[in-house]
Amino acid sequence: MTAKVIADDVEALTVAAALADEFRTGAAARDAERRLPRAELDRLSTSGLLAVTVPAEYGGADVRQETLAEIFRLLASADASLAQIPQSHFVYVNVIRRQGTEEQREFFFGEILAGRRLGNAQSEAGTKHVQDIRTRLERRPDGSYVLTGVKHYSTGALFADWIPVLARTEDDNLHVAYVSRDAPGLTVVDDWDGMGQRTTASGTVRLDAVPVPADRVLPHHLTFQGPQLHGAVAQLLHTAIDVGIAGGAFAEAVEFVRTKSRPWFESGAETAAEDPLLIQRFGELAVQLRASEALLREAARAVDAARADLTDESAAEASIAVAVAKAHAATTAVEVTGALFEVAGTRSALNSLNLHRHWRDARTHTLHDPARWKIQHIGRYVLNGTKPPRHGLL
């Protein structure tokens, strides 16, 4: 695969906007038929967008987090499933940047610049909680490892060239093993049957004594021993997806009411777009959406500021800013996608139109991390100055 190398933030945003327009066509049909977006992901890879956070010294554009968030917002406004697939890709590019050796960075950044994709195998089902990782990484006498476990909700793994796997070593420290998609003992099962984000292929990854060379393992536990933005970056991208889903649904609602809806007979209006109660509701939704978009930009800028001068204080400010944006965006995504039917009327509920994909995507994606806990950390920070925890989910 030959991938374009994007030069800067402006080019990245131009490419993302063009791809979003391209991906919007056919998004409803892909969801309805659960047609996996292999061709679209290849377009994403060759466009160079997947390499925009590679550091400049390794040949990448190293774009701002504000730019990266806008890329995800644009893609999610077109196809929420497609936007979700590379979220872990960028999270684990960030791990390489933070914890990789010089040799590991040279190798993996080269792979990413060539268009290779990273998936994920991190979550596990049936454990005590989300951070109860039971997959084991056992060291062999020659220094290499053997990886054993089962992962669920592995978004992007089916389409990946490399699958980052969260696992614990014998000392219980958390590591990331970057496993080749064709490694012996690795099986990816396409068994995701969620009501939303249907084409993310967020299925099961089985690891049956998978051999892993020593130079493909990174010490992820070290990420959390000092000021870090791992969680803030991951959550920023989730926030951008929620905002994008809301924006895409809002745009479809506007178009539907302008072109297809009828006015309520009591309104006295000639068209639905002139109905005063619909005008009121669209105004309310626009306020909600614009607030989420503004909070997303503010959070991204806080992450960029913390990257430029990383301290406990700047990391905390960034994490809280992202938590605020994420909590607001989750509410906005569910409200706007639900209101689409309220304003558009009965016809909008037809399966043939598949407008309900927006609500299904929003309702599914906002389950990733409970907003109620983000509100708790925000409250503790503003009231008592308590810095948020370094667990990677905030």
Short mmCIF file of C-alpha atoms in Angstrom, two decimals:
data_model
loop_
_atom_site.label_atom_id
_atom_site.label_comp_id
_atom_site.label_asym_id
_atom_site.label_seq_id
_atom_site.Cartn_x
_atom_site.Cartn_y
_atom_site.Cartn_z
CA MET A 1 0.00 0.00 0.00
CA THR A 2 1.27 3.46 -0.91
CA ALA A 3 0.04 6.29 1.29
CA LYS A 4 0.21 10.04 0.77
CA VAL A 5 2.21 11.93 3.39
CA ILE A 6 0.19 14.91 4.62
CA ALA A 7 2.28 18.00 5.22
CA ASP A 8 0.39 20.07 7.78
CA ASP A 9 -2.83 20.82 9.66
CA VAL A 10 -4.45 22.69 6.77
CA GLU A 11 -3.93 19.82 4.35
CA ALA A 12 -5.15 17.31 6.95
CA LEU A 13 -8.43 19.18 7.39
CA THR A 14 -8.90 19.57 3.64
CA VAL A 15 -8.41 15.84 3.10
CA ALA A 16 -10.72 14.97 6.01
CA ALA A 17 -13.52 17.20 4.71
CA ALA A 18 -13.28 15.66 1.23
CA LEU A 19 -13.30 12.11 2.61
CA ALA A 20 -16.28 12.89 4.87
CA ASP A 21 -18.26 14.04 1.82
CA GLU A 22 -17.25 10.87 0.03
CA PHE A 23 -18.08 8.56 2.94
CA ARG A 24 -21.46 10.22 3.59
CA THR A 25 -22.69 8.71 0.34
CA GLY A 26 -23.60 5.13 1.08
CA ALA A 27 -23.32 5.40 4.89
CA ALA A 28 -26.99 4.56 5.43
CA ALA A 29 -26.80 1.56 3.10
CA ARG A 30 -23.61 0.26 4.71
CA ASP A 31 -25.28 0.38 8.10
CA ALA A 32 -28.55 -1.17 6.92
CA GLU A 33 -26.78 -4.05 5.18
CA ARG A 34 -23.95 -4.24 7.74
CA ARG A 35 -21.51 -3.95 4.84
CA LEU A 36 -18.05 -3.58 6.36
CA PRO A 37 -16.19 -0.50 5.06
CA ARG A 38 -13.04 -2.16 3.78
CA ALA A 39 -12.78 0.00 0.66
CA GLU A 40 -13.43 3.15 2.67
CA LEU A 41 -10.72 2.23 5.19
CA ASP A 42 -8.28 1.68 2.36
CA ARG A 43 -9.14 5.18 1.14
CA LEU A 44 -8.51 6.47 4.66
CA SER A 45 -5.12 4.73 4.75
CA THR A 46 -3.93 5.92 1.36
CA SER A 47 -5.12 9.48 2.08
CA GLY A 48 -2.42 9.83 4.73
CA LEU A 49 -4.83 10.82 7.50
CA LEU A 50 -3.85 7.88 9.69
CA ALA A 51 -0.29 9.21 9.92
CA VAL A 52 -1.00 12.84 10.80
CA THR A 53 0.13 12.47 14.42
CA VAL A 54 3.50 10.91 13.58
CA PRO A 55 6.17 13.26 15.00
CA ALA A 56 7.86 15.58 12.53
CA GLU A 57 11.29 14.11 13.21
CA TYR A 58 10.00 10.79 11.85
CA GLY A 59 8.42 12.33 8.76
CA GLY A 60 4.89 13.06 9.96
CA ALA A 61 2.81 16.24 10.11
CA ASP A 62 2.43 16.04 13.93
CA VAL A 63 -0.85 17.96 13.75
CA ARG A 64 -2.43 19.71 16.72
CA GLN A 65 -4.97 17.82 18.79
CA GLU A 66 -7.48 20.49 17.79
CA THR A 67 -6.95 19.39 14.19
CA LEU A 68 -7.21 15.70 15.07
CA ALA A 69 -10.48 16.29 16.94
CA GLU A 70 -11.90 18.15 13.95
CA ILE A 71 -10.88 15.29 11.65
CA PHE A 72 -12.87 12.88 13.81
CA ARG A 73 -15.84 15.24 14.04
CA LEU A 74 -15.97 15.54 10.26
CA LEU A 75 -15.73 11.78 9.70
CA ALA A 76 -18.33 10.99 12.37
CA SER A 77 -20.78 13.47 10.89
CA ALA A 78 -20.67 11.32 7.76
CA ASP A 79 -20.37 7.78 9.16
CA ALA A 80 -20.04 7.16 12.90
CA SER A 81 -18.89 3.58 12.48
CA LEU A 82 -16.14 4.54 10.08
CA ALA A 83 -14.98 7.31 12.42
CA GLN A 84 -14.87 4.95 15.40
CA ILE A 85 -12.56 2.42 13.73
CA PRO A 86 -9.36 4.55 13.77
CA GLN A 87 -9.90 5.94 17.30
CA SER A 88 -7.72 3.25 18.87
CA HIS A 89 -5.23 3.61 16.02
CA PHE A 90 -4.38 7.13 17.19
CA VAL A 91 -4.43 6.15 20.87
CA TYR A 92 -1.80 3.47 20.28
CA VAL A 93 0.26 5.69 17.99
CA ASN A 94 0.41 7.94 21.05
CA VAL A 95 1.64 5.03 23.20
CA ILE A 96 4.50 4.43 20.75
CA ARG A 97 5.37 8.11 20.88
CA ARG A 98 5.40 8.11 24.67
CA GLN A 99 6.86 4.70 25.56
CA GLY A 100 8.57 3.34 22.47
CA THR A 101 12.32 3.00 22.14
CA GLU A 102 14.05 4.79 19.29
CA GLU A 103 14.08 1.55 17.28
CA GLN A 104 10.38 0.91 17.98
CA ARG A 105 9.46 4.43 16.91
CA GLU A 106 11.49 4.17 13.73
CA PHE A 107 9.80 0.89 12.82
CA PHE A 108 6.18 1.63 13.73
CA PHE A 109 6.10 5.22 12.54
CA GLY A 110 7.46 3.93 9.24
CA GLU A 111 4.63 1.41 9.11
CA ILE A 112 2.03 4.07 9.86
CA LEU A 113 3.40 6.48 7.27
CA ALA A 114 3.09 3.64 4.76
CA GLY A 115 -0.64 3.40 5.53
CA ARG A 116 -0.63 0.47 7.95
CA ARG A 117 -3.52 0.41 10.44
CA LEU A 118 -3.52 -0.29 14.18
CA GLY A 119 -6.55 -1.95 15.74
CA ASN A 120 -7.14 -2.71 19.38
CA ALA A 121 -7.57 -5.64 21.73
CA GLN A 122 -8.00 -4.14 25.16
CA SER A 123 -11.43 -4.77 26.74
CA GLU A 124 -12.39 -8.09 28.29
CA ALA A 125 -15.82 -9.47 29.14
CA GLY A 126 -16.79 -11.23 32.35
CA THR A 127 -14.11 -9.58 34.50
CA LYS A 128 -14.69 -7.61 37.69
CA HIS A 129 -14.42 -4.23 35.96
CA VAL A 130 -12.98 -2.58 32.85
CA GLN A 131 -9.43 -2.40 34.23
CA ASP A 132 -9.36 -6.01 35.37
CA ILE A 133 -7.09 -7.22 32.55
CA ARG A 134 -6.45 -10.96 32.69
CA THR A 135 -4.67 -11.51 29.38
CA ARG A 136 -1.13 -12.64 30.17
CA LEU A 137 2.19 -11.86 28.56
CA GLU A 138 4.69 -14.53 29.63
CA ARG A 139 8.39 -14.08 29.06
CA ARG A 140 10.37 -16.87 27.41
CA PRO A 141 14.02 -17.71 28.24
CA ASP A 142 15.15 -16.04 25.01
CA GLY A 143 13.52 -12.72 26.01
CA SER A 144 10.51 -12.99 23.71
CA TYR A 145 6.92 -13.40 24.96
CA VAL A 146 3.86 -15.61 24.65
CA LEU A 147 0.45 -13.92 24.73
CA THR A 148 -2.69 -15.70 25.96
CA GLY A 149 -6.21 -14.36 26.50
CA VAL A 150 -9.54 -13.33 24.99
CA LYS A 151 -10.56 -9.77 24.14
CA HIS A 152 -13.96 -8.29 23.30
CA TYR A 153 -15.20 -5.03 21.72
CA SER A 154 -12.03 -5.03 19.61
CA THR A 155 -12.92 -2.21 17.23
CA GLY A 156 -10.75 -2.14 14.15
CA ALA A 157 -8.95 -5.44 14.79
CA LEU A 158 -10.58 -7.12 11.81
CA PHE A 159 -9.16 -4.45 9.48
CA ALA A 160 -5.79 -3.93 11.20
CA ASP A 161 -2.25 -4.69 10.12
CA TRP A 162 -1.10 -4.51 13.75
CA ILE A 163 -3.25 -5.24 16.81
CA PRO A 164 -2.13 -3.60 20.07
CA VAL A 165 -3.04 -5.96 22.93
CA LEU A 166 -3.28 -4.88 26.57
CA ALA A 167 -1.81 -7.59 28.79
CA ARG A 168 -0.15 -8.07 32.17
CA THR A 169 3.27 -9.60 32.78
CA GLU A 170 4.13 -11.82 35.75
CA ASP A 171 4.75 -8.74 37.93
CA ASP A 172 1.17 -7.61 37.05
CA ASN A 173 2.39 -4.52 35.22
CA LEU A 174 0.41 -3.46 32.17
CA HIS A 175 2.08 -3.70 28.76
CA VAL A 176 1.01 -3.27 25.14
CA ALA A 177 2.02 -6.00 22.71
CA TYR A 178 1.83 -4.95 19.06
CA VAL A 179 0.85 -8.18 17.32
CA SER A 180 0.92 -8.72 13.58
CA ARG A 181 -2.53 -9.50 12.17
CA ASP A 182 -1.22 -12.78 10.69
CA ALA A 183 0.57 -13.95 13.84
CA PRO A 184 0.10 -17.69 14.61
CA GLY A 185 -2.44 -18.28 17.37
CA LEU A 186 -4.28 -14.99 16.78
CA THR A 187 -7.91 -15.18 15.65
CA VAL A 188 -10.26 -12.24 15.02
CA VAL A 189 -13.95 -13.13 15.13
CA ASP A 190 -16.50 -10.85 13.47
CA ASP A 191 -19.25 -11.36 16.08
CA TRP A 192 -20.21 -7.77 16.94
CA ASP A 193 -24.02 -7.50 16.95
CA GLY A 194 -24.60 -4.14 18.60
CA MET A 195 -27.66 -2.13 17.62
CA GLY A 196 -25.44 0.83 16.75
CA GLN A 197 -22.04 1.37 15.13
CA ARG A 198 -22.86 -1.78 13.25
CA THR A 199 -19.95 -1.74 10.81
CA THR A 200 -17.12 -1.21 13.30
CA ALA A 201 -16.62 -5.00 13.48
CA SER A 202 -15.97 -4.63 17.22
CA GLY A 203 -15.74 -8.36 17.74
CA THR A 204 -13.63 -10.88 19.63
CA VAL A 205 -9.88 -11.43 19.50
CA ARG A 206 -8.57 -14.80 20.68
CA LEU A 207 -4.91 -15.15 21.64
CA ASP A 208 -3.79 -18.75 21.90
CA ALA A 209 -0.08 -18.78 22.85
CA VAL A 210 0.72 -16.05 20.34
CA PRO A 211 4.50 -15.51 20.01
CA VAL A 212 5.57 -11.87 20.40
CA PRO A 213 9.14 -10.63 19.82
CA ALA A 214 10.58 -8.57 22.67
CA ASP A 215 10.84 -5.47 20.49
CA ARG A 216 7.07 -5.47 19.91
CA VAL A 217 6.23 -4.95 23.61
CA LEU A 218 5.93 -1.51 25.28
CA PRO A 219 5.70 -0.81 29.05
CA HIS A 220 2.31 0.89 29.21
CA HIS A 221 2.28 1.06 33.03
CA LEU A 222 5.00 3.72 32.85
CA THR A 223 2.54 6.00 31.05
CA PHE A 224 0.69 6.60 34.30
CA GLN A 225 3.64 7.21 36.60
CA GLY A 226 3.86 10.92 35.76
CA PRO A 227 1.80 13.66 34.12
CA GLN A 228 0.10 12.13 31.10
CA LEU A 229 -2.45 12.87 28.39
CA HIS A 230 -3.20 9.30 27.36
CA GLY A 231 -6.76 9.36 28.67
CA ALA A 232 -7.39 12.95 27.63
CA VAL A 233 -6.44 12.23 24.00
CA ALA A 234 -8.51 9.04 23.87
CA GLN A 235 -11.54 10.77 25.38
CA LEU A 236 -11.12 13.81 23.15
CA LEU A 237 -11.56 11.58 20.11
CA HIS A 238 -14.63 9.93 21.65
CA THR A 239 -16.01 13.42 22.27
CA ALA A 240 -15.41 14.40 18.66
CA ILE A 241 -17.31 11.31 17.51
CA ASP A 242 -20.31 12.20 19.69
CA VAL A 243 -20.30 15.78 18.42
CA GLY A 244 -19.99 14.53 14.84
CA ILE A 245 -22.93 12.16 15.25
CA ALA A 246 -25.06 15.00 16.60
CA GLY A 247 -24.01 17.31 13.77
CA GLY A 248 -24.74 14.73 11.11
CA ALA A 249 -28.19 14.01 12.54
CA PHE A 250 -28.96 17.73 12.85
CA ALA A 251 -28.05 18.35 9.22
CA GLU A 252 -30.28 15.49 8.08
CA ALA A 253 -33.14 16.79 10.22
CA VAL A 254 -32.81 20.26 8.68
CA GLU A 255 -32.82 18.84 5.16
CA PHE A 256 -35.75 16.52 5.89
CA VAL A 257 -37.95 19.26 7.37
CA ARG A 258 -37.12 21.64 4.53
CA THR A 259 -37.89 19.13 1.77
CA LYS A 260 -40.18 16.38 3.06
CA SER A 261 -42.06 17.28 6.26
CA ARG A 262 -45.53 18.79 6.27
CA PRO A 263 -46.57 21.63 8.61
CA TRP A 264 -48.99 20.82 11.42
CA PHE A 265 -52.43 22.00 10.31
CA GLU A 266 -52.90 24.22 13.36
CA SER A 267 -49.72 26.20 12.67
CA GLY A 268 -51.16 28.14 9.76
CA ALA A 269 -47.78 27.78 8.03
CA GLU A 270 -47.40 26.94 4.37
CA THR A 271 -44.32 24.76 4.95
CA ALA A 272 -42.90 22.82 7.87
CA ALA A 273 -39.84 25.10 7.90
CA GLU A 274 -42.19 28.02 8.70
CA ASP A 275 -43.93 26.24 11.59
CA PRO A 276 -43.14 28.40 14.66
CA LEU A 277 -42.91 25.45 17.04
CA LEU A 278 -40.46 23.64 14.76
CA ILE A 279 -38.45 26.84 14.42
CA GLN A 280 -38.29 27.03 18.23
CA ARG A 281 -37.14 23.43 18.56
CA PHE A 282 -34.46 23.77 15.89
CA GLY A 283 -33.19 26.86 17.66
CA GLU A 284 -32.90 24.94 20.93
CA LEU A 285 -31.08 22.07 19.24
CA ALA A 286 -28.71 24.46 17.47
CA VAL A 287 -27.76 26.05 20.81
CA GLN A 288 -27.06 22.62 22.29
CA LEU A 289 -25.00 21.49 19.31
CA ARG A 290 -22.97 24.68 19.08
CA ALA A 291 -22.17 24.48 22.78
CA SER A 292 -20.82 20.95 22.32
CA GLU A 293 -18.77 22.02 19.31
CA ALA A 294 -17.29 24.92 21.28
CA LEU A 295 -16.47 22.72 24.27
CA LEU A 296 -14.77 20.24 21.94
CA ARG A 297 -12.54 22.99 20.54
CA GLU A 298 -11.77 24.29 24.02
CA ALA A 299 -10.85 20.80 25.25
CA ALA A 300 -8.61 20.17 22.25
CA ARG A 301 -6.79 23.44 22.84
CA ALA A 302 -6.29 22.49 26.50
CA VAL A 303 -4.70 19.21 25.40
CA ASP A 304 -2.46 21.06 22.96
CA ALA A 305 -1.41 23.49 25.68
CA ALA A 306 -0.61 20.61 28.04
CA ARG A 307 1.44 18.84 25.37
CA ALA A 308 3.53 21.99 24.98
CA ASP A 309 4.18 22.21 28.73
CA LEU A 310 3.28 18.95 30.46
CA THR A 311 2.93 19.25 34.24
CA ASP A 312 0.58 17.77 36.81
CA GLU A 313 -1.44 20.99 36.63
CA SER A 314 -1.63 21.25 32.84
CA ALA A 315 -2.49 17.54 32.52
CA ALA A 316 -5.27 17.94 35.09
CA GLU A 317 -6.66 21.01 33.30
CA ALA A 318 -6.67 19.13 30.00
CA SER A 319 -8.36 16.05 31.48
CA ILE A 320 -11.06 18.15 33.12
CA ALA A 321 -11.66 20.17 29.95
CA VAL A 322 -12.09 16.96 27.97
CA ALA A 323 -14.38 15.49 30.65
CA VAL A 324 -16.58 18.60 30.49
CA ALA A 325 -16.76 18.38 26.71
CA LYS A 326 -17.43 14.63 26.73
CA ALA A 327 -20.23 14.84 29.30
CA HIS A 328 -21.93 17.62 27.34
CA ALA A 329 -21.44 15.92 23.97
CA ALA A 330 -22.90 12.62 25.18
CA THR A 331 -26.11 14.38 26.20
CA THR A 332 -26.19 16.37 22.97
CA ALA A 333 -25.69 13.31 20.76
CA VAL A 334 -28.56 11.40 22.33
CA GLU A 335 -30.86 14.42 22.47
CA VAL A 336 -30.30 15.64 18.91
CA THR A 337 -30.51 12.18 17.32
CA GLY A 338 -33.74 11.49 19.21
CA ALA A 339 -35.19 14.90 18.36
CA LEU A 340 -34.67 14.18 14.66
CA PHE A 341 -37.90 12.12 14.73
CA GLU A 342 -39.72 14.67 16.86
CA VAL A 343 -39.15 17.46 14.34
CA ALA A 344 -39.26 15.43 11.13
CA GLY A 345 -42.44 13.49 11.80
CA THR A 346 -43.73 9.97 11.19
CA ARG A 347 -42.12 9.43 7.81
CA SER A 348 -38.66 9.84 9.32
CA ALA A 349 -39.13 6.57 11.22
CA LEU A 350 -39.29 4.48 8.06
CA ASN A 351 -36.69 1.70 7.98
CA SER A 352 -36.09 2.42 4.32
CA LEU A 353 -34.63 5.83 5.21
CA ASN A 354 -32.52 4.44 8.06
CA LEU A 355 -32.40 7.80 9.85
CA HIS A 356 -32.54 5.89 13.12
CA ARG A 357 -28.90 4.89 12.57
CA HIS A 358 -27.91 8.25 14.07
CA TRP A 359 -29.71 7.54 17.34
CA ARG A 360 -28.48 3.93 17.43
CA ASP A 361 -24.91 5.11 16.88
CA ALA A 362 -25.20 7.82 19.54
CA ARG A 363 -26.82 5.56 22.09
CA THR A 364 -24.20 2.86 21.52
CA HIS A 365 -21.13 5.09 21.40
CA THR A 366 -22.05 7.09 24.51
CA LEU A 367 -21.94 3.86 26.53
CA HIS A 368 -18.12 3.76 26.28
CA ASP A 369 -17.49 5.68 29.49
CA PRO A 370 -20.16 6.79 31.99
CA ALA A 371 -20.58 10.56 32.01
CA ARG A 372 -21.72 10.39 35.64
CA TRP A 373 -18.15 9.60 36.73
CA LYS A 374 -16.78 12.43 34.65
CA ILE A 375 -19.18 14.79 36.43
CA GLN A 376 -17.86 13.47 39.76
CA HIS A 377 -14.26 14.24 38.83
CA ILE A 378 -15.21 17.67 37.50
CA GLY A 379 -17.00 18.49 40.75
CA ARG A 380 -14.11 17.32 42.91
CA TYR A 381 -11.69 19.39 40.87
CA VAL A 382 -13.61 22.66 40.89
CA LEU A 383 -14.72 22.39 44.53
CA ASN A 384 -11.67 20.89 46.24
CA GLY A 385 -8.87 21.11 43.67
CA THR A 386 -8.64 17.32 43.51
CA LYS A 387 -6.75 16.33 40.36
CA PRO A 388 -8.35 13.61 38.24
CA PRO A 389 -6.88 10.08 38.53
CA ARG A 390 -4.30 8.78 36.05
CA HIS A 391 -6.17 5.68 34.91
CA GLY A 392 -6.34 6.44 31.21
CA LEU A 393 -10.12 6.88 30.98
CA LEU A 394 -10.27 10.57 31.78
#
